[in-house]
Each structure stands twice: as C-alpha cells, then as structure tokens.
Amino acid sequence: MQSYVSISTVLCILGTLLAYMAVRALYLRYKHPLLNIVALGAAAVIIVLVGFDIPYAVYEPASKIMTSFIGPATVALALPLYRYRLVLLRYALAIMGSVCAGAFVAMFSTGLMARVGGLPQEVVISIMPKSVSIPFAIEIAGMYGGIPSLAAAFVVATGTLGSLIGGWTLNLAHVADPFARGLALGTVSHAQGTAAALQEGEEQGAMAGLALILAGIITAALAPFVVWLVLRLPVLG
C-alpha cells in the first residue's frame, strides 16, 4: 500500500509539472494575458483528476510536497530585490505609500461591499484580507472573528482572478512602468500576482515580491482599524 501511495504521489507531481510546462510553453509562444500559467495549469490538473475519477486524497500528498517549496521560493525573491536595492532605496517613500494605499483600499472596499451585500459579519471579516498571502490572511481572519478556512479560499480566488486579469487591467489603464505594474500585481494578488509579474520581467517580479511582503505586514497593521471602521459604518438595507 505504501508503495502504491508513493508511486501515485510521484505521478501526481510529474503530472502537475507537465501541466505547468505545457501552459508555460503556450504562454511563451503566444504571450496572451489569458494564458495564465497558474490558473490554466490548475485547471488542467483538476480536469485530469475529475476525468480519471481520482479522489483528492490521492493528490493531497503531492500537493503538500509541492507547497512546501513556497517558502524557499518566496525567500528566493530576495535575489532580484538585492539586485534592485539602490532603486528601492531611491523610491522607498513612493513604494511604501503606494502599497499602504493599495492595502487599505483592498480591505476597506471589499469589506464595505460585503456589508452592503448583507453578508454575515464573520464572512465580511474573512473576505477583507483576501489580497495578502494565506498565512497573513488566516491569522487576520482568526484574530478578528472571521473564518480562517474561508479566508484562505478568498485568498486563492483573489490571486487567481488577479493573475488572470491584472496585467490586462493595467494595460487598459495604460500603466507601462515595470515597477508600477509589479507593485500593483504584488499588492493586490499576492504570490499569484507575483508569479504573473515574473512572467512579464525581472523588474516587475522584484517589485511584486517586495509588494507581496509589505502588503502582508501593512494589512496586518491596518486590520484593527479597518475592521473596526467597516463594521461600524451605517449601511442601508
């Protein structure tokens, strides 16, 4: 039995890598914003699992092994950050200001819309930290009365949507500066936005990695005030 589990885990990892490499090859060939590597790669894996009636319990060990590399991959973002350290120092105030504004707007606007939509308070709190990475989001949701597992789901949905349409939206807004594009993608769409930014270029990826880290810290710092503000605003209905 142990041998079967090990073989299935290896096959799941190889299948996931194959899906990633196939979608990445398509993206590199056509450079179309809808050819999102993360979203389409995940969709390919899901289609295979459903098509062959493979239960998630079989795929889960492979998932745990692959997600264990998220930490080292995040730390590896320090390399492009170091490479652009002088630029970061020169524009430190603008970077901090933009990430602070993005973190506040992401939390406040989402919480306000959730309240206007009549969602229960625990759901409102769970959706507010949707733009930061999962470790930050589940802690914030848990501390202020939200549901950590639901917060994690909102984070994944936000990252997928942001990585799908984030670059396209920036194109519509005529945002061409690589630093601005990276900061926007990393602030709004955390790790998945950072992956999308890395597809655009090293400068965008470095800025997105910085924004990913700063947005998590700033969102955690702003959470007490923003949660308090959203829950006390009068809402018609």
XYZ file of C-alpha atoms in Angstrom:
237
model
C 0.000 0.000 0.000
C 2.824 2.328 0.916
C 4.450 1.648 -2.467
C 1.170 2.492 -4.270
C 0.841 5.789 -2.384
C 4.425 6.737 -3.188
C 4.017 5.969 -6.880
C 0.743 7.883 -7.096
C 2.347 10.849 -5.352
C 5.243 10.873 -7.809
C 2.835 10.594 -10.740
C 0.749 13.492 -9.378
C 3.854 15.666 -9.062
C 5.024 14.761 -12.552
C 1.545 15.413 -13.946
C 1.413 18.812 -12.258
C 4.859 19.721 -13.606
C 3.799 18.590 -17.071
C 0.677 20.774 -16.916
C 2.780 23.725 -15.760
C 5.373 23.261 -18.501
C 2.721 22.841 -21.207
C 0.855 26.021 -20.234
C 4.132 27.901 -19.801
C 5.211 26.866 -23.291
C 1.895 28.147 -24.666
C 2.323 31.444 -22.832
C 5.880 31.921 -24.049
C 4.760 31.208 -27.607
C 1.671 33.434 -27.760
C 2.231 35.897 -24.847
C -1.545 36.235 -24.398
C -2.702 37.550 -20.983
C -5.435 34.896 -20.771
C -2.801 32.157 -20.943
C -2.282 32.385 -17.209
C 0.143 29.697 -16.113
C -1.221 29.277 -12.580
C -4.912 29.279 -13.462
C -4.712 27.147 -16.601
C -2.212 24.746 -15.043
C -4.520 24.244 -12.067
C -7.484 23.817 -14.405
C -5.619 21.122 -16.350
C -4.837 19.241 -13.139
C -8.463 19.451 -11.982
C -9.729 18.207 -15.349
C -7.411 15.194 -15.171
C -8.416 14.408 -11.572
C -12.122 14.626 -12.399
C -11.779 12.874 -15.749
C -9.985 9.860 -14.264
C -12.081 9.922 -11.066
C -9.003 10.393 -8.882
C -10.004 11.446 -5.327
C -8.306 14.474 -3.805
C -6.923 12.221 -1.055
C -4.638 10.663 -3.690
C -3.414 14.066 -4.898
C -3.096 15.654 -1.438
C 0.358 14.202 -0.527
C 1.774 15.564 -3.782
C 0.134 18.915 -3.059
C 1.779 19.071 0.378
C 5.211 18.293 -1.062
C 4.909 20.952 -3.769
C 3.510 23.648 -1.471
C 6.453 23.085 0.895
C 8.566 24.849 -1.719
C 6.539 28.077 -1.453
C 8.646 29.259 1.484
C 12.047 28.826 -0.209
C 10.633 30.289 -3.433
C 9.488 33.371 -1.536
C 12.895 33.731 0.094
C 14.483 33.451 -3.360
C 12.710 36.690 -4.286
C 15.388 38.374 -2.186
C 17.800 37.988 -5.120
C 16.046 40.393 -7.520
C 15.292 42.665 -4.556
C 19.020 42.835 -3.794
C 19.796 43.461 -7.442
C 17.488 46.497 -7.468
C 18.301 47.661 -3.931
C 19.505 51.125 -4.973
C 16.313 51.764 -6.915
C 14.253 50.537 -3.986
C 16.031 52.931 -1.629
C 15.610 55.823 -4.050
C 11.846 55.296 -4.338
C 11.233 53.945 -0.829
C 8.663 56.605 0.070
C 6.673 56.143 -3.138
C 6.756 52.361 -2.763
C 5.585 52.440 0.854
C 2.876 54.974 0.044
C 1.502 53.004 -2.884
C 1.476 49.685 -1.039
C -0.159 51.293 2.026
C -2.860 52.838 -0.170
C -3.394 49.573 -2.021
C -3.643 47.523 1.160
C -6.135 49.928 2.738
C -8.340 50.198 -0.354
C -8.321 46.419 -0.877
C -9.503 45.766 2.671
C -11.940 48.645 3.045
C -13.662 48.395 -0.347
C -14.082 44.628 -0.070
C -15.437 44.800 3.473
C -17.807 47.613 2.573
C -19.197 45.756 -0.453
C -19.615 42.615 1.635
C -21.596 44.563 4.239
C -23.753 46.266 1.610
C -24.400 42.822 0.144
C -25.752 41.675 3.514
C -23.127 39.023 4.218
C -22.758 37.781 7.819
C -20.149 39.525 9.927
C -17.796 36.544 10.040
C -17.820 36.358 6.231
C -17.190 40.108 5.954
C -14.125 39.776 8.183
C -12.937 36.676 6.328
C -13.013 38.343 2.927
C -11.250 41.557 3.961
C -7.653 40.192 3.973
C -8.145 38.472 0.588
C -5.259 40.316 -1.092
C -2.461 39.049 1.163
C -0.856 35.630 1.282
C -2.630 32.804 3.105
C -0.501 32.832 6.320
C -1.320 36.517 6.887
C -4.978 36.137 5.873
C -5.836 33.239 8.164
C -4.194 34.957 11.143
C -6.025 38.226 10.498
C -9.369 36.475 9.978
C -8.915 34.353 13.103
C -7.952 37.324 15.290
C -10.986 39.463 14.430
C -13.784 36.900 14.315
C -13.547 35.609 10.756
C -13.291 32.052 9.467
C -9.659 31.163 8.610
C -10.508 28.423 6.107
C -12.911 30.752 4.299
C -10.279 33.493 4.304
C -7.832 31.075 2.640
C -10.404 30.316 -0.063
C -10.903 34.024 -0.731
C -7.129 34.470 -1.000
C -6.854 31.740 -3.634
C -9.796 33.162 -5.608
C -8.334 36.671 -5.471
C -4.908 35.525 -6.594
C -6.350 33.523 -9.481
C -8.520 36.420 -10.661
C -5.726 38.949 -10.227
C -3.188 36.863 -12.101
C -5.734 36.339 -14.893
C -6.852 39.923 -15.484
C -4.345 42.017 -13.518
C -1.946 42.567 -16.411
C -4.803 43.115 -18.828
C -6.375 45.703 -16.488
C -3.072 47.547 -16.174
C -2.809 47.578 -19.965
C -6.270 49.151 -20.186
C -5.156 51.805 -17.698
C -2.010 52.395 -19.795
C 0.269 51.500 -16.878
C 3.500 50.610 -18.643
C 6.127 51.291 -15.977
C 7.521 47.896 -14.886
C 7.900 48.976 -11.265
C 4.311 50.235 -11.058
C 2.977 47.053 -12.680
C 4.908 44.861 -10.277
C 3.801 46.811 -7.214
C 0.169 46.659 -8.296
C 0.189 42.926 -9.011
C 2.012 42.038 -5.789
C -0.151 44.283 -3.602
C -3.490 43.064 -4.950
C -2.812 39.451 -5.911
C -0.053 38.290 -3.513
C 2.008 35.270 -4.667
C -0.059 34.510 -7.762
C 0.216 38.134 -8.851
C 3.952 37.922 -8.223
C 4.141 34.857 -10.473
C 2.274 36.765 -13.176
C 4.628 39.726 -12.728
C 7.650 37.450 -13.106
C 6.232 36.328 -16.443
C 6.411 39.957 -17.571
C 10.003 40.511 -16.483
C 12.537 40.567 -13.671
C 11.854 44.184 -12.660
C 8.113 43.526 -12.369
C 8.816 40.362 -10.386
C 11.151 42.127 -7.954
C 8.600 44.856 -7.269
C 5.789 42.345 -6.909
C 7.832 40.295 -4.434
C 8.509 43.402 -2.369
C 4.845 44.419 -2.505
C 3.789 40.897 -1.509
C 5.815 41.112 1.708
C 4.975 44.740 2.517
C 1.253 44.283 1.822
C 1.074 41.392 4.274
C 2.748 43.386 7.041
C 0.795 46.577 6.357
C -2.541 44.764 6.091
C -1.913 43.107 9.456
C -1.078 46.509 10.950
C -4.144 48.222 9.429
C -6.568 45.383 10.167
C -7.698 46.526 13.657
C -8.661 49.964 12.381
C -10.156 48.896 9.037
C -12.209 46.042 10.535
C -13.499 48.389 13.232
C -14.346 51.044 10.639
C -16.154 48.693 8.244
C -18.229 47.022 10.950
C -19.410 50.357 12.357
C -20.287 52.147 9.152
C -24.041 52.602 8.741
C -25.300 50.527 5.813
C -28.750 50.974 4.305
C -30.937 47.892 3.948
